[in-house]
Structures are given as C-alpha cells and as structure tokens.
Amino acid sequence: EKGGYEHFMLKEINEQPRSIADCMRGRLDAKNGRLVLGGLRDYMNKFQNAERIIITACGTSWHAGLVAEYLFEEFARIPVEVEYASEFRYRNPVVSEKDFVIAISQSGETADTLAAIELAKSKGATIFGVCNVVGSSIARATHAGSYTHAGPEIGVASTKAFTAQISVLTMMALKLGYQRGTLPESRYIQLLSELETIPGKVEKALKLNDQIEKIAAEYKDSRNFLYLGRGYNFPVALEGALKLKEISYIHAEGYPAAEMKHGPIALIDEEMPVVFIATKDSSYEKVVSNIQEVKARKGKIIAVVTEGDTSVRNLADHVIEIPATEEAFVPLLAVVPLQILSYHIAVMRGCNVDQPRNLAKSVTVE
Ligand code: M6R
C-alpha cells in the first residue's frame, strides 16, 4: 500500500508529478489556449464581479490560500483576504453578497473551516470549495467547487494535497485574470504553457532527495530552524517550517525575509540553521542581502535557489537547485525540497512521520 516506500509521506511527496498532472488533466490545454474548470462555469460571473475574495482555511491549506492571495491580486486585480477559519468564524467579520469566498481543505471535514463557510453563507456570500476528498462535508456545504484530485493523502503532514491546492488556485487565478482582461491573452497563453511543464519540473526536484538527505544528517540535532522567503516564497517558508515542526518536533518558524530585522535576527548564531528560498525572482537581490546578514552572524545557511545560480553558492553552506519557472509558479517547486528535508530529519530522529504525536489527519473538533 505504500508502493515500496517506507512511509506514506515519502510516497506522497514522490507522487506529486502525477498528482499535479491529475489535477490539471482535462482542465488545462495550453496548446489550444484552453483552461476549463467545470465547477467554476456557473459562478464565473459572480467570481469576475466580486468586490473581494476571501480565502478561509487552516494549517497547510491556509498556506495554499496565502499563495493564492499573491496569484489573484497579481493576475486578476481583485483584493484578497486570507483568513484562519478559526479566527474568521468568531470575529463577526464584514461579509456580504459581493464577496466570493474560497474555502480550502484537503479532508473537507475541518470543523473551523466548515463553520466559517456556514457563517459566510448566512451573510449571502458565494462559497467555492477547493477540497481533495470527494463528497466531504465541505464539498457539500459550498455552492460550487473544484476538486484537487490528488488522490488519498494518508500522511498527517500534507504534501501532495498542498501542491494540488496551489495548482487549482493557480488555474483559477489565470482564468479569472483572462476573463477580466487584467491578464492579456499573449501572457495568459505563455503562463498556461509554463504551467504545463510543472509536473516535469517537480520530477526533477525530486531527484534532489540524496543531496537533501545528507543535509538532513548534518542538521538533525538542531533545536531550532528559521525559514525565510519573500513574495510567493513567503508562504513556502511558512509551510517549510510547519512541515518540520509537525513531524520532527524541532521548533521552526517561517517569516517573510524582510521581517528578520524586526526581531528574529536576534536568534541567529552558529547553532541556527536558516533555510532561505532565494530563487531568481523580483525579490532575489533583497533576499541575497538577508543571506549576507545571516552569514555575518555565523548562522548556517541552506538555500533553495534557481538552477545555475552562482551568487548564493559563495555565501550559503548548502545550495539546493530547483528548475527555473515563472515567479508565480515557484511555490510548486520550492516546497518540494523542504518537504524532503523535514521527512529525512524526522526519520533520522526516529519520529513517527506518518502519524506525529498529538495530531490527527482531519481536525473535526474546534
Ligand atoms: O483537511 P484540511 O486541509 O482542512 O486540514 C487543515 C489542517 O489541519 C492541515 O493542513 C494541517 O495543518 C496539516 N497537518 C499540515 O501538514
């Protein structure tokens, strides 16, 4: 059942080229410039004319929501709020029929997310679900939705569901941008073609396994970890830190790289590994200067960079090279080495990676 892998988590990490392709199958046809999301068809008008998009979720699904905030604002120019379902439901939030609410959930059973949906629905908003489990409570409670089609995810740490969520949200953002005219046709076509190459590029990123296993051996006894990224890679930093803490029990924090100087920099010494996501994008130069700041304080630097990067190599203790892609699609690739890193560290520490202590796969109580 684990397909020859030692753990479900490792199996699910390795399934990602296929699960992302499954998620895009029948929806994305770049050659003919087509993108069809069945669940969206009847609600496209509402979506296009929404005054605001509210995304609600918990945990890793909330991180996928953060990536979507960047996607929707960049391509469709609609303001987005990303809300922890547990906070949203108890805050008496301002919601109306002009809002388009997207609820993201792998299991489709998360109690807080379900309650957030009911609340938004009672205020007249349109609710769209991005769920993995077909026929789940959240899938049924929403007006419409698109399944992620990642297949069953058994490991408590979410991996392939996260990349499938981002894949659906990316397709939604591109479609919305195109329909609204905020994303010009030529650019839209270009992005669709690049999106189609992602499964192959994830496959390539998976080949980093052995290199990352060696890095894991070096840092498995660390007591803390810091993850830093900017822009589209800020949610990836949060997700990398969550993956590590939930399965290895090492304290880890994710931050937007530029926030380091407002506090976390005080933590840096020779015992602090800092994982940077420093791909060649619009904030690259700034992230490189953050790397220099950590180096000056003797922190250990593990950097996820774009293939062929030469500058970071001179600064970092370890560089992990991932294939180049559009800036907006980098999370789909950059998260993979971070999943692999936490997996190996947890295994080396003798942790139960598939069923970490105190955690459940679906959180059906608040
Ligand atoms: O099933 P959901 O996506 O609604 O679950 C939300 C969180 O409980 C979940 O993502 C949790 O944070 C995972 N253990 C993260 O790996």
Short mmCIF file of C-alpha atoms and ligand atoms in Angstrom, two decimals:
data_model
loop_
_atom_site.label_atom_id
_atom_site.label_comp_id
_atom_site.label_asym_id
_atom_site.label_seq_id
_atom_site.Cartn_x
_atom_site.Cartn_y
_atom_site.Cartn_z
CA GLU A 1 0.00 0.00 0.00
CA LYS A 2 2.98 2.29 0.49
CA GLY A 3 4.07 1.46 -3.04
CA GLY A 4 7.52 0.34 -1.93
CA TYR A 5 8.17 3.46 0.12
CA GLU A 6 8.97 3.31 3.79
CA HIS A 7 6.33 5.85 4.70
CA PHE A 8 3.17 7.29 3.20
CA MET A 9 4.66 10.75 3.44
CA LEU A 10 7.58 9.81 1.19
CA LYS A 11 5.23 8.08 -1.23
CA GLU A 12 3.01 11.13 -1.35
CA ILE A 13 5.93 13.51 -1.84
CA ASN A 14 7.05 11.38 -4.77
CA GLU A 15 3.57 11.21 -6.24
CA GLN A 16 3.49 14.95 -6.85
CA PRO A 17 4.43 14.98 -10.53
CA ARG A 18 1.46 12.69 -11.11
CA SER A 19 -0.94 14.30 -8.67
CA ILE A 20 -0.31 17.76 -10.13
CA ALA A 21 -0.77 16.37 -13.62
CA ASP A 22 -4.00 14.67 -12.50
CA CYS A 23 -5.20 17.97 -11.11
CA MET A 24 -4.60 19.70 -14.46
CA ARG A 25 -5.85 16.85 -16.62
CA GLY A 26 -8.96 17.72 -18.63
CA ARG A 27 -8.72 21.31 -17.40
CA LEU A 28 -5.55 22.75 -18.89
CA ASP A 29 -4.85 22.52 -22.59
CA ALA A 30 -2.10 25.03 -23.26
CA LYS A 31 -1.65 24.15 -26.91
CA ASN A 32 -5.16 25.30 -27.68
CA GLY A 33 -5.07 28.08 -25.10
CA ARG A 34 -7.84 26.45 -23.11
CA LEU A 35 -8.44 26.30 -19.39
CA VAL A 36 -11.70 24.84 -18.13
CA LEU A 37 -12.70 24.49 -14.50
CA GLY A 38 -16.08 22.79 -14.56
CA GLY A 39 -17.08 23.86 -11.06
CA LEU A 40 -16.46 27.49 -11.88
CA ARG A 41 -18.59 27.75 -15.01
CA ASP A 42 -21.89 28.61 -13.36
CA TYR A 43 -20.26 31.01 -10.93
CA MET A 44 -17.80 32.76 -13.25
CA ASN A 45 -19.95 35.87 -13.34
CA LYS A 46 -20.04 36.15 -9.57
CA PHE A 47 -16.31 35.46 -9.36
CA GLN A 48 -15.41 38.01 -12.03
CA ASN A 49 -17.52 40.72 -10.45
CA ALA A 50 -16.63 40.02 -6.84
CA GLU A 51 -15.55 43.08 -4.88
CA ARG A 52 -13.34 40.95 -2.76
CA ILE A 53 -12.14 37.39 -2.49
CA ILE A 54 -12.00 35.92 1.00
CA ILE A 55 -9.99 32.75 1.41
CA THR A 56 -10.52 30.70 4.54
CA ALA A 57 -8.70 27.56 5.69
CA CYS A 58 -6.46 26.09 8.40
CA GLY A 59 -2.86 24.87 8.54
CA THR A 60 -1.24 23.93 5.27
CA SER A 61 -4.43 24.75 3.37
CA TRP A 62 -4.20 28.27 4.78
CA HIS A 63 -0.66 28.47 3.37
CA ALA A 64 -2.02 27.50 -0.04
CA GLY A 65 -4.50 30.35 0.46
CA LEU A 66 -1.64 32.78 1.03
CA VAL A 67 -0.05 31.75 -2.25
CA ALA A 68 -3.44 32.31 -3.88
CA GLU A 69 -3.59 35.84 -2.47
CA TYR A 70 -0.49 36.71 -4.49
CA LEU A 71 -1.88 34.94 -7.56
CA PHE A 72 -5.33 36.54 -7.53
CA GLU A 73 -4.07 40.02 -6.83
CA GLU A 74 -1.34 39.82 -9.45
CA PHE A 75 -3.38 38.32 -12.27
CA ALA A 76 -6.98 39.32 -11.57
CA ARG A 77 -6.52 42.55 -9.57
CA ILE A 78 -9.23 41.70 -7.03
CA PRO A 79 -8.41 42.38 -3.37
CA VAL A 80 -7.95 39.21 -1.34
CA GLU A 81 -8.15 38.49 2.39
CA VAL A 82 -6.76 35.22 3.73
CA GLU A 83 -8.36 34.21 6.99
CA TYR A 84 -7.71 31.48 9.51
CA ALA A 85 -11.13 29.84 9.64
CA SER A 86 -10.93 29.68 13.44
CA GLU A 87 -10.50 33.46 13.72
CA PHE A 88 -12.90 34.39 10.97
CA ARG A 89 -15.81 32.45 12.43
CA TYR A 90 -15.70 34.19 15.79
CA ARG A 91 -14.91 37.71 14.71
CA ASN A 92 -18.24 38.91 13.40
CA PRO A 93 -16.46 39.62 10.09
CA VAL A 94 -17.74 42.04 7.45
CA VAL A 95 -19.04 39.80 4.67
CA SER A 96 -21.71 40.41 2.05
CA GLU A 97 -23.16 39.02 -1.15
CA LYS A 98 -20.45 40.93 -3.03
CA ASP A 99 -17.78 38.64 -1.60
CA PHE A 100 -16.56 35.45 -3.21
CA VAL A 101 -15.34 33.08 -0.51
CA ILE A 102 -12.93 30.26 -1.27
CA ALA A 103 -12.65 27.53 1.36
CA ILE A 104 -9.63 25.25 1.04
CA SER A 105 -9.50 21.87 2.75
CA GLN A 106 -7.79 18.58 1.98
CA SER A 107 -10.10 16.48 4.13
CA GLY A 108 -13.20 18.58 3.63
CA GLU A 109 -14.03 17.88 7.27
CA THR A 110 -12.19 20.58 9.23
CA ALA A 111 -14.67 21.89 11.80
CA ASP A 112 -13.48 25.50 11.83
CA THR A 113 -13.46 25.75 8.04
CA LEU A 114 -16.95 24.31 7.87
CA ALA A 115 -18.20 26.81 10.45
CA ALA A 116 -16.55 29.69 8.55
CA ILE A 117 -18.39 28.58 5.41
CA GLU A 118 -21.75 28.49 7.17
CA LEU A 119 -21.16 31.96 8.56
CA ALA A 120 -20.20 33.46 5.17
CA LYS A 121 -23.13 31.70 3.54
CA SER A 122 -25.55 33.18 6.06
CA LYS A 123 -24.32 36.63 5.05
CA GLY A 124 -25.06 35.97 1.39
CA ALA A 125 -21.55 35.35 0.02
CA THR A 126 -20.88 32.80 -2.70
CA ILE A 127 -18.78 29.92 -1.39
CA PHE A 128 -16.41 27.95 -3.56
CA GLY A 129 -14.66 24.85 -2.23
CA VAL A 130 -11.21 23.56 -3.07
CA CYS A 131 -11.27 20.09 -1.50
CA ASN A 132 -9.45 16.85 -2.02
CA VAL A 133 -11.91 14.37 -0.54
CA VAL A 134 -14.84 13.88 -2.88
CA GLY A 135 -18.26 14.16 -1.24
CA SER A 136 -16.80 15.53 2.02
CA SER A 137 -18.79 17.84 4.29
CA ILE A 138 -17.11 21.00 2.98
CA ALA A 139 -17.56 19.91 -0.64
CA ARG A 140 -21.26 19.53 0.11
CA ALA A 141 -21.63 22.76 2.08
CA THR A 142 -20.25 25.01 -0.68
CA HIS A 143 -22.18 26.42 -3.66
CA ALA A 144 -19.63 25.09 -6.11
CA GLY A 145 -16.06 23.90 -6.16
CA SER A 146 -13.13 22.27 -7.89
CA TYR A 147 -11.61 19.09 -6.53
CA THR A 148 -7.85 18.85 -6.28
CA HIS A 149 -7.77 15.20 -7.46
CA ALA A 150 -4.55 14.49 -5.57
CA GLY A 151 -5.76 11.04 -4.51
CA PRO A 152 -5.94 9.86 -0.89
CA GLU A 153 -3.41 11.55 1.39
CA ILE A 154 -2.62 9.32 4.37
CA GLY A 155 0.39 11.02 5.96
CA VAL A 156 -0.74 13.56 8.55
CA ALA A 157 1.72 16.06 7.10
CA SER A 158 0.09 17.44 3.99
CA THR A 159 2.31 17.33 0.89
CA LYS A 160 0.65 16.38 -2.39
CA ALA A 161 -2.63 17.97 -1.31
CA PHE A 162 -0.82 21.31 -0.87
CA THR A 163 0.67 21.32 -4.37
CA ALA A 164 -2.67 20.22 -5.84
CA GLN A 165 -4.46 23.04 -3.99
CA ILE A 166 -1.99 25.54 -5.39
CA SER A 167 -2.45 24.04 -8.86
CA VAL A 168 -6.23 24.55 -8.72
CA LEU A 169 -5.88 28.06 -7.30
CA THR A 170 -3.32 28.94 -9.99
CA MET A 171 -5.69 27.81 -12.71
CA MET A 172 -8.50 29.80 -11.10
CA ALA A 173 -6.36 32.95 -10.93
CA LEU A 174 -5.24 32.67 -14.56
CA LYS A 175 -8.77 32.04 -15.79
CA LEU A 176 -10.13 34.92 -13.74
CA GLY A 177 -7.41 37.29 -14.91
CA TYR A 178 -8.01 36.36 -18.53
CA GLN A 179 -11.79 36.79 -18.26
CA ARG A 180 -11.46 40.12 -16.51
CA GLY A 181 -8.97 41.36 -19.06
CA THR A 182 -6.33 42.07 -16.43
CA LEU A 183 -4.17 39.29 -17.89
CA PRO A 184 -3.52 39.90 -21.61
CA GLU A 185 -4.08 36.95 -23.92
CA SER A 186 -0.47 36.52 -25.04
CA ARG A 187 0.75 36.45 -21.46
CA TYR A 188 -2.08 34.11 -20.49
CA ILE A 189 -1.05 31.63 -23.18
CA GLN A 190 2.57 31.89 -22.10
CA LEU A 191 1.63 31.15 -18.49
CA LEU A 192 -0.56 28.20 -19.48
CA SER A 193 2.34 26.64 -21.40
CA GLU A 194 4.67 27.09 -18.48
CA LEU A 195 2.14 25.63 -16.06
CA GLU A 196 2.04 22.51 -18.17
CA THR A 197 5.76 21.97 -17.61
CA ILE A 198 5.42 21.96 -13.80
CA PRO A 199 4.91 18.19 -13.27
CA GLY A 200 8.16 17.52 -15.17
CA LYS A 201 9.99 20.13 -13.15
CA VAL A 202 8.69 18.66 -9.88
CA GLU A 203 10.02 15.31 -11.08
CA LYS A 204 13.40 16.96 -11.45
CA ALA A 205 13.20 18.49 -7.98
CA LEU A 206 12.54 15.03 -6.52
CA LYS A 207 15.97 13.96 -7.75
CA LEU A 208 17.44 16.21 -5.05
CA ASN A 209 16.50 13.59 -2.47
CA ASP A 210 20.00 12.20 -1.85
CA GLN A 211 21.61 15.61 -1.59
CA ILE A 212 18.94 16.73 0.86
CA GLU A 213 19.29 13.56 2.93
CA LYS A 214 22.95 14.47 3.51
CA ILE A 215 22.00 17.97 4.58
CA ALA A 216 19.38 16.49 6.93
CA ALA A 217 22.06 14.34 8.59
CA GLU A 218 24.04 17.45 9.37
CA TYR A 219 21.17 19.36 10.99
CA LYS A 220 19.03 16.65 12.54
CA ASP A 221 20.08 17.60 16.08
CA SER A 222 19.38 21.31 15.71
CA ARG A 223 16.96 22.70 18.26
CA ASN A 224 15.58 25.47 16.10
CA PHE A 225 15.18 26.34 12.43
CA LEU A 226 14.28 29.55 10.67
CA TYR A 227 12.68 29.61 7.19
CA LEU A 228 12.75 32.81 5.17
CA GLY A 229 11.29 33.76 1.83
CA ARG A 230 9.66 36.74 0.15
CA GLY A 231 6.73 37.28 -2.17
CA TYR A 232 5.41 33.99 -3.48
CA ASN A 233 8.04 32.26 -1.37
CA PHE A 234 6.89 33.70 1.93
CA PRO A 235 4.05 31.15 2.25
CA VAL A 236 6.57 28.49 1.21
CA ALA A 237 8.74 29.49 4.18
CA LEU A 238 5.74 29.11 6.50
CA GLU A 239 4.93 25.73 5.01
CA GLY A 240 8.56 24.52 5.29
CA ALA A 241 8.58 25.45 8.98
CA LEU A 242 5.22 23.77 9.63
CA LYS A 243 6.36 20.55 7.92
CA LEU A 244 9.47 20.42 10.08
CA LYS A 245 7.81 21.16 13.40
CA GLU A 246 4.90 18.79 12.99
CA ILE A 247 6.88 15.69 12.12
CA SER A 248 10.33 16.22 13.70
CA TYR A 249 9.26 18.24 16.78
CA ILE A 250 12.05 20.74 16.11
CA HIS A 251 10.97 24.29 16.78
CA ALA A 252 10.79 26.10 13.45
CA GLU A 253 9.49 29.46 12.37
CA GLY A 254 8.75 30.86 8.97
CA TYR A 255 8.99 34.58 8.28
CA PRO A 256 8.95 36.96 5.35
CA ALA A 257 12.70 37.51 4.85
CA ALA A 258 12.48 41.27 5.31
CA GLU A 259 10.88 40.85 8.74
CA MET A 260 14.08 39.24 10.03
CA LYS A 261 15.50 42.58 11.09
CA HIS A 262 12.39 43.29 13.16
CA GLY A 263 13.09 40.52 15.64
CA PRO A 264 14.18 37.06 14.52
CA ILE A 265 17.70 38.24 13.64
CA ALA A 266 18.36 38.26 17.38
CA LEU A 267 18.14 34.46 17.32
CA ILE A 268 20.95 33.97 14.83
CA ASP A 269 24.15 32.36 15.99
CA GLU A 270 26.32 29.43 14.82
CA GLU A 271 23.68 26.99 16.06
CA MET A 272 20.85 28.36 13.97
CA PRO A 273 20.17 26.82 10.57
CA VAL A 274 18.33 29.24 8.30
CA VAL A 275 16.57 27.92 5.23
CA PHE A 276 16.27 30.59 2.54
CA ILE A 277 14.11 30.32 -0.51
CA ALA A 278 16.22 32.51 -2.77
CA THR A 279 15.06 31.82 -6.29
CA LYS A 280 15.72 34.25 -9.17
CA ASP A 281 12.68 36.46 -8.91
CA SER A 282 11.78 40.06 -8.26
CA SER A 283 13.00 39.97 -4.64
CA TYR A 284 16.15 37.94 -5.29
CA GLU A 285 18.66 40.74 -4.63
CA LYS A 286 16.99 41.63 -1.37
CA VAL A 287 16.93 38.04 -0.18
CA VAL A 288 20.62 37.73 -1.05
CA SER A 289 21.37 40.63 1.26
CA ASN A 290 19.39 38.88 4.01
CA ILE A 291 21.60 35.84 3.43
CA GLN A 292 24.65 38.06 3.89
CA GLU A 293 23.24 39.32 7.18
CA VAL A 294 22.79 35.78 8.47
CA LYS A 295 26.26 34.82 7.31
CA ALA A 296 27.78 37.78 9.14
CA ARG A 297 26.21 36.39 12.34
CA LYS A 298 27.55 32.90 11.64
CA GLY A 299 24.15 31.31 11.03
CA LYS A 300 24.13 28.14 8.92
CA ILE A 301 22.61 28.76 5.52
CA ILE A 302 20.65 26.27 3.48
CA ALA A 303 19.41 27.97 0.32
CA VAL A 304 16.91 26.82 -2.25
CA VAL A 305 18.00 28.57 -5.45
CA THR A 306 17.27 28.55 -9.17
CA GLU A 307 19.35 26.15 -11.24
CA GLY A 308 22.58 27.79 -12.36
CA ASP A 309 22.65 30.41 -9.59
CA THR A 310 26.22 31.35 -8.82
CA SER A 311 25.99 34.22 -6.31
CA VAL A 312 24.31 32.37 -3.45
CA ARG A 313 26.75 29.49 -3.75
CA ASN A 314 29.51 31.73 -2.38
CA LEU A 315 27.51 32.60 0.71
CA ALA A 316 25.50 29.54 1.65
CA ASP A 317 26.64 26.38 3.40
CA HIS A 318 24.35 24.36 1.13
CA VAL A 319 22.56 25.21 -2.08
CA ILE A 320 19.65 23.21 -3.39
CA GLU A 321 18.97 23.96 -7.06
CA ILE A 322 15.45 23.76 -8.45
CA PRO A 323 14.41 24.28 -12.08
CA ALA A 324 13.60 27.79 -13.27
CA THR A 325 9.96 28.70 -13.80
CA GLU A 326 7.60 31.68 -13.74
CA GLU A 327 7.82 33.52 -10.44
CA ALA A 328 4.15 32.78 -9.73
CA PHE A 329 4.70 29.05 -10.05
CA VAL A 330 7.83 28.77 -7.89
CA PRO A 331 5.95 27.59 -4.75
CA LEU A 332 5.02 24.37 -6.57
CA LEU A 333 8.71 23.58 -6.97
CA ALA A 334 10.30 25.26 -3.96
CA VAL A 335 8.18 23.42 -1.40
CA VAL A 336 9.38 20.01 -2.61
CA PRO A 337 12.93 20.16 -1.18
CA LEU A 338 11.50 21.48 2.09
CA GLN A 339 9.12 18.51 2.33
CA ILE A 340 12.04 16.16 1.67
CA LEU A 341 14.24 17.91 4.24
CA SER A 342 11.69 17.59 7.03
CA TYR A 343 10.95 14.00 6.08
CA HIS A 344 14.60 12.93 6.41
CA ILE A 345 15.21 14.89 9.59
CA ALA A 346 12.13 13.28 11.20
CA VAL A 347 13.15 9.79 10.12
CA MET A 348 16.69 10.31 11.46
CA ARG A 349 15.27 11.44 14.78
CA GLY A 350 13.19 8.27 14.99
CA CYS A 351 9.86 10.09 14.77
CA ASN A 352 6.64 8.59 13.53
CA VAL A 353 6.45 10.65 10.36
CA ASP A 354 3.08 9.45 9.15
CA GLN A 355 1.35 9.84 12.49
CA PRO A 356 3.06 12.51 14.53
CA ARG A 357 2.14 12.79 18.19
CA ASN A 358 -0.88 14.88 19.17
CA LEU A 359 -2.04 15.37 15.56
CA ALA A 360 -4.95 13.98 13.58
CA LYS A 361 -5.35 13.88 9.83
CA SER A 362 -8.63 15.71 9.96
CA VAL A 363 -9.47 18.09 12.76
CA THR A 364 -13.21 17.66 13.22
CA VAL A 365 -13.34 19.42 16.58
CA GLU A 366 -12.70 23.09 17.14
O1 M6R B 1 -8.05 18.90 5.81
P1 M6R B 1 -7.64 20.35 5.89
O2 M6R B 1 -6.89 20.78 4.69
O3 M6R B 1 -8.81 21.26 6.17
O4 M6R B 1 -6.68 20.42 7.13
C1 M6R B 1 -6.15 21.63 7.59
C2 M6R B 1 -5.02 21.41 8.55
O5 M6R B 1 -5.46 20.69 9.67
C3 M6R B 1 -3.85 20.66 7.90
O6 M6R B 1 -3.39 21.29 6.76
C4 M6R B 1 -2.68 20.50 8.89
O7 M6R B 1 -2.10 21.73 9.17
C5 M6R B 1 -1.66 19.50 8.33
N1 M6R B 1 -1.26 18.56 9.33
C6 M6R B 1 -0.42 20.17 7.81
O8 M6R B 1 0.52 19.27 7.33
#
